[in-house]
Amino acid sequence: MIRDELERIVDDAGALRAVGYFFDPDRPTEIAAVRLMFVDGDWLVSLNRSDATVELTETSDAVFDRWRLANVSGLAPWADAIGRTALWTRLVEDQLGAPDAVQFEFVGVPGESSGESVLIQLMTTDIALVVQVVTTLPTPDLVARARG
């Protein structure tokens, strides 16, 4: 189950060490799956095309027969997440209760990296996965806003 795998990533995986995008060579700009390689585990976030939901499983050899793999560890937003651990994960469901995204907050190891975190969401569409960065916005001075 997705929630169990997300819990394993937080509790047991350790630091993220590499990320890859699986794709169909005929559709090189569509992400079919994202491979998340941690120190202690290797997971695949993918799109279930039959119902456009997100799946999370351990990476298996079968995926290499279906798609090509591109290393994106040095690209945004992953370059900022490499070397960090998942502090928490979230399964996002649509209005019907179907899982359509997973979100990760990656944090640095104290003394080894900056204290800022990176929030990354992998969301499904009808045909591919979309990678999004979640940004926390500061709350404005509400007292000043209430006066005006």
Short mmCIF file of N, CA, C and O in Angstrom, two decimals:
data_model
loop_
_atom_site.label_atom_id
_atom_site.label_comp_id
_atom_site.label_asym_id
_atom_site.label_seq_id
_atom_site.Cartn_x
_atom_site.Cartn_y
_atom_site.Cartn_z
N MET A 1 0.83 -1.18 0.00
CA MET A 1 0.00 0.00 0.00
C MET A 1 0.88 1.25 0.00
O MET A 1 1.94 1.28 0.59
N ILE A 2 0.41 2.29 -0.65
CA ILE A 2 1.20 3.51 -0.80
C ILE A 2 1.61 4.10 0.54
O ILE A 2 2.76 4.47 0.75
N ARG A 3 0.67 4.17 1.47
CA ARG A 3 0.97 4.79 2.77
C ARG A 3 2.09 4.04 3.51
O ARG A 3 2.93 4.65 4.15
N ASP A 4 2.10 2.71 3.40
CA ASP A 4 3.16 1.92 4.04
C ASP A 4 4.52 2.23 3.43
O ASP A 4 5.53 2.35 4.14
N GLU A 5 4.56 2.36 2.10
CA GLU A 5 5.83 2.66 1.43
C GLU A 5 6.30 4.07 1.78
O GLU A 5 7.50 4.29 2.00
N LEU A 6 5.39 5.01 1.86
CA LEU A 6 5.76 6.37 2.26
C LEU A 6 6.33 6.39 3.67
O LEU A 6 7.32 7.09 3.95
N GLU A 7 5.74 5.61 4.55
CA GLU A 7 6.24 5.52 5.92
C GLU A 7 7.64 4.91 5.95
O GLU A 7 8.51 5.37 6.69
N ARG A 8 7.88 3.91 5.12
CA ARG A 8 9.22 3.29 5.05
C ARG A 8 10.26 4.30 4.57
O ARG A 8 11.40 4.30 5.04
N ILE A 9 9.88 5.15 3.61
CA ILE A 9 10.82 6.15 3.12
C ILE A 9 11.23 7.09 4.24
O ILE A 9 12.41 7.41 4.40
N VAL A 10 10.29 7.52 5.05
CA VAL A 10 10.59 8.44 6.16
C VAL A 10 11.40 7.73 7.24
O VAL A 10 12.40 8.25 7.74
N ASP A 11 10.98 6.53 7.61
CA ASP A 11 11.58 5.84 8.75
C ASP A 11 12.90 5.14 8.45
O ASP A 11 13.77 5.07 9.32
N ASP A 12 13.06 4.61 7.24
CA ASP A 12 14.18 3.70 6.99
C ASP A 12 15.09 4.04 5.82
O ASP A 12 16.18 3.46 5.71
N ALA A 13 14.69 4.92 4.91
CA ALA A 13 15.41 5.08 3.65
C ALA A 13 16.74 5.82 3.76
O ALA A 13 17.64 5.59 2.97
N GLY A 14 16.84 6.74 4.69
CA GLY A 14 18.07 7.53 4.77
C GLY A 14 18.06 8.64 3.73
O GLY A 14 17.00 9.05 3.25
N ALA A 15 19.24 9.09 3.35
CA ALA A 15 19.36 10.22 2.44
C ALA A 15 19.06 9.83 0.99
O ALA A 15 19.37 8.71 0.56
N LEU A 16 18.49 10.77 0.27
CA LEU A 16 18.26 10.59 -1.16
C LEU A 16 19.60 10.70 -1.87
O LEU A 16 20.35 11.65 -1.66
N ARG A 17 19.93 9.71 -2.69
CA ARG A 17 21.23 9.73 -3.34
C ARG A 17 21.18 9.93 -4.84
O ARG A 17 22.15 10.38 -5.44
N ALA A 18 20.05 9.62 -5.49
CA ALA A 18 19.92 9.83 -6.93
C ALA A 18 18.45 9.78 -7.34
O ALA A 18 17.63 9.15 -6.66
N VAL A 19 18.15 10.44 -8.45
CA VAL A 19 16.78 10.47 -8.98
C VAL A 19 16.85 10.28 -10.49
O VAL A 19 17.71 10.84 -11.16
N GLY A 20 15.92 9.48 -11.00
CA GLY A 20 15.85 9.27 -12.43
C GLY A 20 14.42 9.37 -12.93
O GLY A 20 13.48 9.07 -12.20
N TYR A 21 14.26 9.83 -14.17
CA TYR A 21 12.96 9.86 -14.81
C TYR A 21 12.91 8.76 -15.85
O TYR A 21 13.77 8.69 -16.73
N PHE A 22 11.90 7.91 -15.75
CA PHE A 22 11.64 6.92 -16.78
C PHE A 22 10.73 7.54 -17.82
O PHE A 22 9.77 8.25 -17.47
N PHE A 23 11.00 7.27 -19.10
CA PHE A 23 10.20 7.85 -20.17
C PHE A 23 10.16 6.90 -21.36
O PHE A 23 11.01 6.04 -21.52
N ASP A 24 9.16 7.09 -22.17
CA ASP A 24 9.02 6.38 -23.43
C ASP A 24 9.78 7.19 -24.48
O ASP A 24 9.53 8.40 -24.60
N PRO A 25 10.72 6.59 -25.25
CA PRO A 25 11.47 7.36 -26.24
C PRO A 25 10.58 8.07 -27.26
O PRO A 25 10.98 9.09 -27.83
N ASP A 26 9.37 7.56 -27.49
CA ASP A 26 8.46 8.23 -28.40
C ASP A 26 7.80 9.46 -27.78
O ASP A 26 7.17 10.25 -28.48
N ARG A 27 7.91 9.59 -26.45
CA ARG A 27 7.33 10.73 -25.72
C ARG A 27 8.35 11.25 -24.71
O ARG A 27 8.15 11.15 -23.50
N PRO A 28 9.45 11.81 -25.18
CA PRO A 28 10.57 12.15 -24.29
C PRO A 28 10.31 13.29 -23.31
O PRO A 28 11.12 13.51 -22.41
N THR A 29 9.21 14.01 -23.45
CA THR A 29 8.93 15.09 -22.50
C THR A 29 7.86 14.71 -21.49
O THR A 29 7.43 15.55 -20.70
N GLU A 30 7.44 13.45 -21.49
CA GLU A 30 6.44 12.97 -20.53
C GLU A 30 7.09 12.00 -19.56
O GLU A 30 7.69 11.01 -19.98
N ILE A 31 6.97 12.26 -18.28
CA ILE A 31 7.56 11.40 -17.25
C ILE A 31 6.60 10.26 -16.95
O ILE A 31 5.49 10.48 -16.47
N ALA A 32 7.04 9.04 -17.24
CA ALA A 32 6.21 7.86 -16.97
C ALA A 32 6.34 7.43 -15.51
O ALA A 32 5.39 6.93 -14.92
N ALA A 33 7.54 7.62 -14.95
CA ALA A 33 7.79 7.23 -13.57
C ALA A 33 9.02 7.96 -13.06
O ALA A 33 9.88 8.37 -13.85
N VAL A 34 9.10 8.11 -11.74
CA VAL A 34 10.26 8.74 -11.10
C VAL A 34 10.89 7.73 -10.18
O VAL A 34 10.22 7.15 -9.32
N ARG A 35 12.17 7.50 -10.38
CA ARG A 35 12.93 6.57 -9.52
C ARG A 35 13.62 7.39 -8.43
O ARG A 35 14.40 8.30 -8.72
N LEU A 36 13.34 7.05 -7.18
CA LEU A 36 13.95 7.70 -6.02
C LEU A 36 14.88 6.71 -5.35
O LEU A 36 14.42 5.74 -4.75
N MET A 37 16.18 6.93 -5.47
CA MET A 37 17.17 6.03 -4.90
C MET A 37 17.73 6.64 -3.63
O MET A 37 18.39 7.68 -3.66
N PHE A 38 17.43 5.98 -2.53
CA PHE A 38 17.91 6.41 -1.22
C PHE A 38 19.06 5.52 -0.80
O PHE A 38 19.33 4.50 -1.43
N VAL A 39 19.72 5.88 0.28
CA VAL A 39 20.81 5.05 0.81
C VAL A 39 20.30 3.65 1.11
O VAL A 39 20.97 2.66 0.81
N ASP A 40 19.10 3.54 1.67
CA ASP A 40 18.55 2.24 2.05
C ASP A 40 17.20 1.99 1.40
O ASP A 40 16.20 1.74 2.07
N GLY A 41 17.15 2.04 0.09
CA GLY A 41 15.91 1.72 -0.61
C GLY A 41 15.82 2.40 -1.96
O GLY A 41 16.48 3.41 -2.21
N ASP A 42 15.03 1.81 -2.82
CA ASP A 42 14.90 2.27 -4.20
C ASP A 42 13.43 2.15 -4.59
O ASP A 42 12.89 1.06 -4.68
N TRP A 43 12.76 3.31 -4.74
CA TRP A 43 11.32 3.31 -4.99
C TRP A 43 10.99 3.93 -6.33
O TRP A 43 11.75 4.75 -6.86
N LEU A 44 9.83 3.57 -6.82
CA LEU A 44 9.33 4.07 -8.10
C LEU A 44 7.96 4.70 -7.89
O LEU A 44 7.04 4.06 -7.38
N VAL A 45 7.84 5.98 -8.25
CA VAL A 45 6.55 6.66 -8.26
C VAL A 45 6.10 6.65 -9.72
O VAL A 45 6.83 7.13 -10.60
N SER A 46 4.93 6.09 -9.97
CA SER A 46 4.49 5.96 -11.35
C SER A 46 3.01 6.27 -11.49
O SER A 46 2.27 6.37 -10.51
N LEU A 47 2.60 6.39 -12.73
CA LEU A 47 1.21 6.66 -13.08
C LEU A 47 0.54 5.37 -13.48
O LEU A 47 1.05 4.64 -14.33
N ASN A 48 -0.58 5.07 -12.86
CA ASN A 48 -1.41 3.95 -13.29
C ASN A 48 -2.31 4.51 -14.39
O ASN A 48 -3.24 5.26 -14.12
N ARG A 49 -2.00 4.16 -15.63
CA ARG A 49 -2.72 4.74 -16.77
C ARG A 49 -4.19 4.32 -16.84
O ARG A 49 -5.00 4.99 -17.46
N SER A 50 -4.53 3.22 -16.20
CA SER A 50 -5.93 2.76 -16.28
C SER A 50 -6.89 3.67 -15.51
O SER A 50 -8.05 3.81 -15.89
N ASP A 51 -6.40 4.30 -14.43
CA ASP A 51 -7.29 5.18 -13.66
C ASP A 51 -6.65 6.52 -13.28
O ASP A 51 -7.20 7.27 -12.48
N ALA A 52 -5.49 6.82 -13.85
CA ALA A 52 -4.77 8.09 -13.63
C ALA A 52 -4.48 8.35 -12.15
O ALA A 52 -4.55 9.47 -11.68
N THR A 53 -4.13 7.28 -11.42
CA THR A 53 -3.74 7.44 -10.02
C THR A 53 -2.23 7.24 -9.89
O THR A 53 -1.58 6.70 -10.78
N VAL A 54 -1.71 7.68 -8.77
CA VAL A 54 -0.29 7.53 -8.51
C VAL A 54 -0.04 6.20 -7.80
O VAL A 54 -0.87 5.75 -7.00
N GLU A 55 1.08 5.57 -8.13
CA GLU A 55 1.49 4.33 -7.47
C GLU A 55 2.89 4.51 -6.91
O GLU A 55 3.69 5.27 -7.46
N LEU A 56 3.19 3.83 -5.83
CA LEU A 56 4.51 3.85 -5.22
C LEU A 56 4.89 2.42 -4.88
O LEU A 56 4.20 1.77 -4.08
N THR A 57 5.95 1.94 -5.51
CA THR A 57 6.41 0.57 -5.30
C THR A 57 7.93 0.57 -5.23
O THR A 57 8.58 1.55 -5.62
N GLU A 58 8.47 -0.54 -4.76
CA GLU A 58 9.91 -0.69 -4.85
C GLU A 58 10.27 -0.88 -6.32
O GLU A 58 9.53 -1.50 -7.08
N THR A 59 11.41 -0.33 -6.73
CA THR A 59 11.84 -0.45 -8.11
C THR A 59 12.18 -1.91 -8.42
O THR A 59 12.83 -2.58 -7.63
N SER A 60 11.70 -2.38 -9.57
CA SER A 60 11.99 -3.75 -10.00
C SER A 60 12.65 -3.71 -11.38
O SER A 60 12.60 -2.70 -12.09
N ASP A 61 13.24 -4.83 -11.77
CA ASP A 61 13.90 -4.92 -13.07
C ASP A 61 12.93 -4.74 -14.24
O ASP A 61 13.32 -4.29 -15.31
N ALA A 62 11.66 -5.06 -14.04
CA ALA A 62 10.67 -5.00 -15.12
C ALA A 62 10.53 -3.59 -15.69
O ALA A 62 10.27 -3.42 -16.88
N VAL A 63 10.71 -2.59 -14.86
CA VAL A 63 10.54 -1.21 -15.32
C VAL A 63 11.60 -0.84 -16.36
O VAL A 63 11.35 -0.03 -17.25
N PHE A 64 12.77 -1.46 -16.30
CA PHE A 64 13.83 -1.16 -17.26
C PHE A 64 13.51 -1.70 -18.64
O PHE A 64 14.06 -1.23 -19.64
N ASP A 65 12.62 -2.68 -18.72
CA ASP A 65 12.21 -3.23 -20.00
C ASP A 65 11.17 -2.35 -20.69
O ASP A 65 11.03 -2.39 -21.91
N ARG A 66 10.44 -1.57 -19.91
CA ARG A 66 9.35 -0.74 -20.44
C ARG A 66 9.80 0.63 -20.92
O ARG A 66 9.30 1.13 -21.92
N TRP A 67 10.71 1.27 -20.18
CA TRP A 67 11.06 2.66 -20.45
C TRP A 67 12.57 2.87 -20.40
O TRP A 67 13.32 2.03 -19.90
N ARG A 68 12.99 4.03 -20.88
CA ARG A 68 14.39 4.46 -20.75
C ARG A 68 14.50 5.32 -19.51
O ARG A 68 13.52 5.92 -19.05
N LEU A 69 15.72 5.40 -18.97
CA LEU A 69 15.96 6.12 -17.73
C LEU A 69 16.93 7.27 -17.97
O LEU A 69 17.98 7.08 -18.58
N ALA A 70 16.58 8.45 -17.48
CA ALA A 70 17.46 9.62 -17.53
C ALA A 70 17.78 10.05 -16.10
O ALA A 70 16.88 10.19 -15.28
N ASN A 71 19.06 10.24 -15.80
CA ASN A 71 19.47 10.70 -14.48
C ASN A 71 19.20 12.20 -14.39
O ASN A 71 19.74 12.99 -15.17
N VAL A 72 18.36 12.59 -13.44
CA VAL A 72 18.01 14.01 -13.26
C VAL A 72 18.45 14.54 -11.90
O VAL A 72 17.98 15.59 -11.45
N SER A 73 19.36 13.84 -11.26
CA SER A 73 19.81 14.21 -9.91
C SER A 73 20.38 15.62 -9.85
O SER A 73 20.26 16.30 -8.83
N GLY A 74 20.98 16.08 -10.93
CA GLY A 74 21.59 17.40 -10.94
C GLY A 74 20.66 18.51 -11.39
O GLY A 74 21.05 19.68 -11.43
N LEU A 75 19.42 18.15 -11.72
CA LEU A 75 18.45 19.15 -12.18
C LEU A 75 17.53 19.59 -11.04
O LEU A 75 17.31 18.85 -10.09
N ALA A 76 16.96 20.79 -11.20
CA ALA A 76 15.97 21.28 -10.24
C ALA A 76 14.72 20.43 -10.35
O ALA A 76 14.37 20.01 -11.45
N PRO A 77 14.08 20.15 -9.26
CA PRO A 77 14.38 20.53 -7.88
C PRO A 77 15.24 19.51 -7.15
O PRO A 77 15.57 19.66 -5.99
N TRP A 78 15.60 18.43 -7.87
CA TRP A 78 16.26 17.30 -7.23
C TRP A 78 17.65 17.62 -6.72
O TRP A 78 18.08 17.06 -5.70
N ALA A 79 18.37 18.51 -7.39
CA ALA A 79 19.72 18.85 -6.94
C ALA A 79 19.71 19.36 -5.50
O ALA A 79 20.65 19.10 -4.74
N ASP A 80 18.63 20.06 -5.12
CA ASP A 80 18.52 20.57 -3.75
C ASP A 80 18.09 19.49 -2.76
O ASP A 80 18.23 19.67 -1.55
N ALA A 81 17.53 18.38 -3.26
CA ALA A 81 17.06 17.31 -2.37
C ALA A 81 18.11 16.22 -2.16
O ALA A 81 18.06 15.50 -1.16
N ILE A 82 19.04 16.10 -3.09
CA ILE A 82 20.07 15.05 -2.97
C ILE A 82 20.87 15.27 -1.68
O ILE A 82 21.27 16.38 -1.34
N GLY A 83 21.09 14.18 -0.95
CA GLY A 83 21.81 14.23 0.31
C GLY A 83 20.93 14.53 1.51
O GLY A 83 21.40 14.55 2.64
N ARG A 84 19.66 14.75 1.27
CA ARG A 84 18.72 15.05 2.35
C ARG A 84 17.81 13.85 2.61
O ARG A 84 17.64 13.00 1.75
N THR A 85 17.21 13.83 3.76
CA THR A 85 16.27 12.76 4.12
C THR A 85 14.84 13.29 4.06
O THR A 85 14.61 14.49 4.14
N ALA A 86 13.90 12.38 3.92
CA ALA A 86 12.48 12.76 3.92
C ALA A 86 12.01 12.91 5.36
O ALA A 86 11.98 11.94 6.11
N LEU A 87 11.68 14.13 5.73
CA LEU A 87 11.17 14.40 7.08
C LEU A 87 9.74 13.88 7.20
O LEU A 87 9.35 13.31 8.20
N TRP A 88 8.95 14.12 6.16
CA TRP A 88 7.58 13.61 6.11
C TRP A 88 7.18 13.43 4.65
O TRP A 88 7.80 13.98 3.75
N THR A 89 6.14 12.66 4.47
CA THR A 89 5.56 12.45 3.14
C THR A 89 4.05 12.61 3.27
O THR A 89 3.49 12.51 4.36
N ARG A 90 3.42 12.88 2.14
CA ARG A 90 1.98 13.04 2.16
C ARG A 90 1.40 12.42 0.90
O ARG A 90 1.91 12.63 -0.19
N LEU A 91 0.33 11.68 1.08
CA LEU A 91 -0.44 11.15 -0.04
C LEU A 91 -1.58 12.13 -0.28
O LEU A 91 -2.35 12.43 0.63
N VAL A 92 -1.69 12.65 -1.49
CA VAL A 92 -2.73 13.62 -1.84
C VAL A 92 -3.80 12.89 -2.65
O VAL A 92 -3.49 12.17 -3.61
N GLU A 93 -5.04 13.07 -2.24
CA GLU A 93 -6.15 12.42 -2.93
C GLU A 93 -7.03 13.46 -3.61
O GLU A 93 -7.15 14.59 -3.13
N ASP A 94 -7.68 13.06 -4.70
CA ASP A 94 -8.61 13.96 -5.37
C ASP A 94 -9.96 13.97 -4.66
O ASP A 94 -10.13 13.31 -3.62
N GLN A 95 -10.92 14.69 -5.19
CA GLN A 95 -12.22 14.84 -4.54
C GLN A 95 -12.99 13.53 -4.42
O GLN A 95 -13.93 13.42 -3.62
N LEU A 96 -12.59 12.50 -5.18
CA LEU A 96 -13.25 11.20 -5.10
C LEU A 96 -12.49 10.21 -4.20
O LEU A 96 -12.89 9.07 -4.05
N GLY A 97 -11.38 10.66 -3.62
CA GLY A 97 -10.59 9.81 -2.74
C GLY A 97 -9.53 8.99 -3.44
O GLY A 97 -8.90 8.13 -2.83
N ALA A 98 -9.30 9.24 -4.73
CA ALA A 98 -8.27 8.51 -5.47
C ALA A 98 -6.91 9.17 -5.27
O ALA A 98 -6.81 10.40 -5.32
N PRO A 99 -5.86 8.39 -5.05
CA PRO A 99 -4.53 8.98 -4.85
C PRO A 99 -3.99 9.57 -6.15
O PRO A 99 -3.84 8.85 -7.14
N ASP A 100 -3.73 10.87 -6.15
CA ASP A 100 -3.24 11.46 -7.39
C ASP A 100 -1.93 12.23 -7.24
O ASP A 100 -1.44 12.79 -8.20
N ALA A 101 -1.32 12.20 -6.05
CA ALA A 101 -0.01 12.84 -5.87
C ALA A 101 0.63 12.35 -4.58
O ALA A 101 -0.05 11.92 -3.65
N VAL A 102 1.96 12.41 -4.56
CA VAL A 102 2.71 12.20 -3.33
C VAL A 102 3.61 13.42 -3.16
O VAL A 102 4.08 14.01 -4.14
N GLN A 103 3.80 13.80 -1.92
CA GLN A 103 4.59 14.98 -1.62
C GLN A 103 5.63 14.61 -0.57
O GLN A 103 5.36 13.84 0.34
N PHE A 104 6.83 15.18 -0.73
CA PHE A 104 7.95 14.89 0.17
C PHE A 104 8.53 16.20 0.68
O PHE A 104 8.68 17.15 -0.08
N GLU A 105 8.88 16.23 1.97
CA GLU A 105 9.68 17.33 2.48
C GLU A 105 11.05 16.75 2.80
O GLU A 105 11.19 15.88 3.68
N PHE A 106 12.05 17.22 2.07
CA PHE A 106 13.42 16.77 2.27
C PHE A 106 14.16 17.79 3.13
O PHE A 106 14.09 18.99 2.86
N VAL A 107 14.84 17.30 4.17
CA VAL A 107 15.59 18.17 5.07
C VAL A 107 17.03 17.71 5.15
O VAL A 107 17.35 16.54 4.94
N GLY A 108 17.89 18.66 5.46
CA GLY A 108 19.30 18.36 5.55
C GLY A 108 19.68 17.69 6.85
O GLY A 108 18.95 17.74 7.83
N VAL A 109 20.84 17.08 6.81
CA VAL A 109 21.40 16.48 8.01
C VAL A 109 22.06 17.61 8.80
O VAL A 109 22.85 18.38 8.23
N PRO A 110 21.72 17.77 10.09
CA PRO A 110 22.31 18.86 10.87
C PRO A 110 23.84 18.87 10.79
O PRO A 110 24.48 17.83 10.92
N GLY A 111 24.39 20.05 10.52
CA GLY A 111 25.83 20.19 10.43
C GLY A 111 26.41 19.84 9.07
O GLY A 111 27.57 20.12 8.79
N GLU A 112 25.60 19.24 8.17
CA GLU A 112 26.11 18.84 6.86
C GLU A 112 25.49 19.61 5.71
O GLU A 112 26.03 19.63 4.62
N SER A 113 24.33 20.23 5.93
CA SER A 113 23.70 20.98 4.86
C SER A 113 22.86 22.10 5.45
O SER A 113 22.67 22.18 6.65
N SER A 114 22.37 22.96 4.56
CA SER A 114 21.60 24.12 5.04
C SER A 114 20.33 23.65 5.75
O SER A 114 19.84 22.55 5.52
N GLY A 115 19.80 24.51 6.59
CA GLY A 115 18.62 24.17 7.36
C GLY A 115 17.32 24.26 6.58
O GLY A 115 16.28 23.87 7.07
N GLU A 116 17.37 24.80 5.36
CA GLU A 116 16.15 24.93 4.58
C GLU A 116 15.69 23.57 4.06
O GLU A 116 16.49 22.69 3.78
N SER A 117 14.39 23.43 3.93
CA SER A 117 13.84 22.19 3.41
C SER A 117 13.40 22.38 1.96
O SER A 117 13.27 23.51 1.48
N VAL A 118 13.17 21.26 1.28
CA VAL A 118 12.71 21.26 -0.10
C VAL A 118 11.43 20.43 -0.14
O VAL A 118 11.43 19.27 0.29
N LEU A 119 10.34 21.01 -0.62
CA LEU A 119 9.07 20.30 -0.74
C LEU A 119 8.81 20.01 -2.22
O LEU A 119 8.72 20.94 -3.03
N ILE A 120 8.70 18.73 -2.54
CA ILE A 120 8.50 18.30 -3.92
C ILE A 120 7.25 17.44 -4.00
O ILE A 120 7.06 16.54 -3.18
N GLN A 121 6.44 17.72 -5.00
CA GLN A 121 5.21 16.96 -5.21
C GLN A 121 5.26 16.30 -6.59
O GLN A 121 5.65 16.93 -7.56
N LEU A 122 4.89 15.02 -6.63
CA LEU A 122 4.78 14.28 -7.88
C LEU A 122 3.30 14.01 -8.09
O LEU A 122 2.69 13.25 -7.34
N MET A 123 2.72 14.66 -9.10
CA MET A 123 1.28 14.60 -9.33
C MET A 123 0.99 13.94 -10.68
O MET A 123 1.73 14.12 -11.64
N THR A 124 -0.11 13.20 -10.73
CA THR A 124 -0.51 12.56 -11.97
C THR A 124 -1.35 13.49 -12.83
O THR A 124 -2.03 14.37 -12.34
N THR A 125 -1.24 13.26 -14.12
CA THR A 125 -2.18 13.81 -15.09
C THR A 125 -2.74 12.59 -15.80
O THR A 125 -2.44 11.46 -15.42
N ASP A 126 -3.50 12.78 -16.83
CA ASP A 126 -4.03 11.63 -17.57
C ASP A 126 -2.96 10.85 -18.30
O ASP A 126 -3.14 9.67 -18.59
N ILE A 127 -1.82 11.50 -18.61
CA ILE A 127 -0.81 10.83 -19.43
C ILE A 127 0.59 10.75 -18.83
O ILE A 127 1.43 10.01 -19.33
N ALA A 128 0.86 11.50 -17.77
CA ALA A 128 2.22 11.52 -17.25
C ALA A 128 2.24 12.03 -15.81
O ALA A 128 1.21 12.43 -15.26
N LEU A 129 3.44 12.02 -15.23
CA LEU A 129 3.65 12.62 -13.91
C LEU A 129 4.17 14.04 -14.10
O LEU A 129 4.90 14.32 -15.06
N VAL A 130 3.82 14.90 -13.18
CA VAL A 130 4.29 16.28 -13.18
C VAL A 130 5.04 16.49 -11.87
O VAL A 130 4.57 16.12 -10.80
N VAL A 131 6.22 17.10 -11.97
CA VAL A 131 7.03 17.41 -10.79
C VAL A 131 6.80 18.87 -10.44
O VAL A 131 6.94 19.75 -11.29
N GLN A 132 6.45 19.11 -9.17
CA GLN A 132 6.16 20.47 -8.72
C GLN A 132 6.93 20.77 -7.44
O GLN A 132 7.13 19.87 -6.61
N VAL A 133 7.32 22.00 -7.29
CA VAL A 133 7.95 22.45 -6.06
C VAL A 133 6.90 23.23 -5.28
O VAL A 133 6.21 24.09 -5.83
N VAL A 134 6.76 22.91 -4.01
CA VAL A 134 5.81 23.59 -3.15
C VAL A 134 6.58 24.64 -2.36
O VAL A 134 7.57 24.33 -1.70
N THR A 135 6.13 25.87 -2.46
CA THR A 135 6.81 26.97 -1.80
C THR A 135 5.94 27.51 -0.66
O THR A 135 4.76 27.79 -0.86
N THR A 136 6.54 27.68 0.50
CA THR A 136 5.84 28.27 1.63
C THR A 136 5.99 29.78 1.53
O THR A 136 7.10 30.30 1.46
N LEU A 137 4.86 30.46 1.51
CA LEU A 137 4.88 31.91 1.44
C LEU A 137 4.76 32.49 2.84
O LEU A 137 3.98 32.01 3.66
N PRO A 138 5.49 33.58 3.12
CA PRO A 138 5.36 34.20 4.44
C PRO A 138 3.98 34.85 4.58
O PRO A 138 3.43 35.38 3.62
N THR A 139 3.45 34.81 5.77
CA THR A 139 2.17 35.46 6.04
C THR A 139 2.41 36.95 6.14
O THR A 139 3.32 37.39 6.86
N PRO A 140 1.63 37.75 5.43
CA PRO A 140 1.82 39.21 5.52
C PRO A 140 1.37 39.72 6.89
O PRO A 140 0.70 39.01 7.63
N ASP A 141 1.73 40.95 7.19
CA ASP A 141 1.29 41.60 8.42
C ASP A 141 -0.22 41.78 8.33
O ASP A 141 -0.71 42.66 7.62
N LEU A 142 -0.96 40.94 9.00
CA LEU A 142 -2.42 40.96 8.89
C LEU A 142 -3.05 42.15 9.58
O LEU A 142 -4.12 42.62 9.17
N VAL A 143 -2.40 42.67 10.62
CA VAL A 143 -2.94 43.86 11.28
C VAL A 143 -2.92 45.03 10.29
O VAL A 143 -3.91 45.74 10.16
N ALA A 144 -1.82 45.19 9.59
CA ALA A 144 -1.72 46.28 8.62
C ALA A 144 -2.72 46.08 7.49
O ALA A 144 -3.31 47.04 7.00
N ARG A 145 -2.95 44.86 7.09
CA ARG A 145 -3.90 44.57 6.00
C ARG A 145 -5.34 44.82 6.44
O ARG A 145 -6.18 45.19 5.63
N ALA A 146 -5.63 44.58 7.72
CA ALA A 146 -6.99 44.77 8.23
C ALA A 146 -7.37 46.24 8.30
O ALA A 146 -8.53 46.60 8.20
N ARG A 147 -6.38 47.10 8.51
CA ARG A 147 -6.63 48.53 8.60
C ARG A 147 -7.00 49.14 7.26
O ARG A 147 -7.74 50.10 7.18
N GLY A 148 -6.39 48.62 6.18
CA GLY A 148 -6.54 49.24 4.87
C GLY A 148 -7.63 48.74 4.10
O GLY A 148 -8.69 48.81 3.83
#
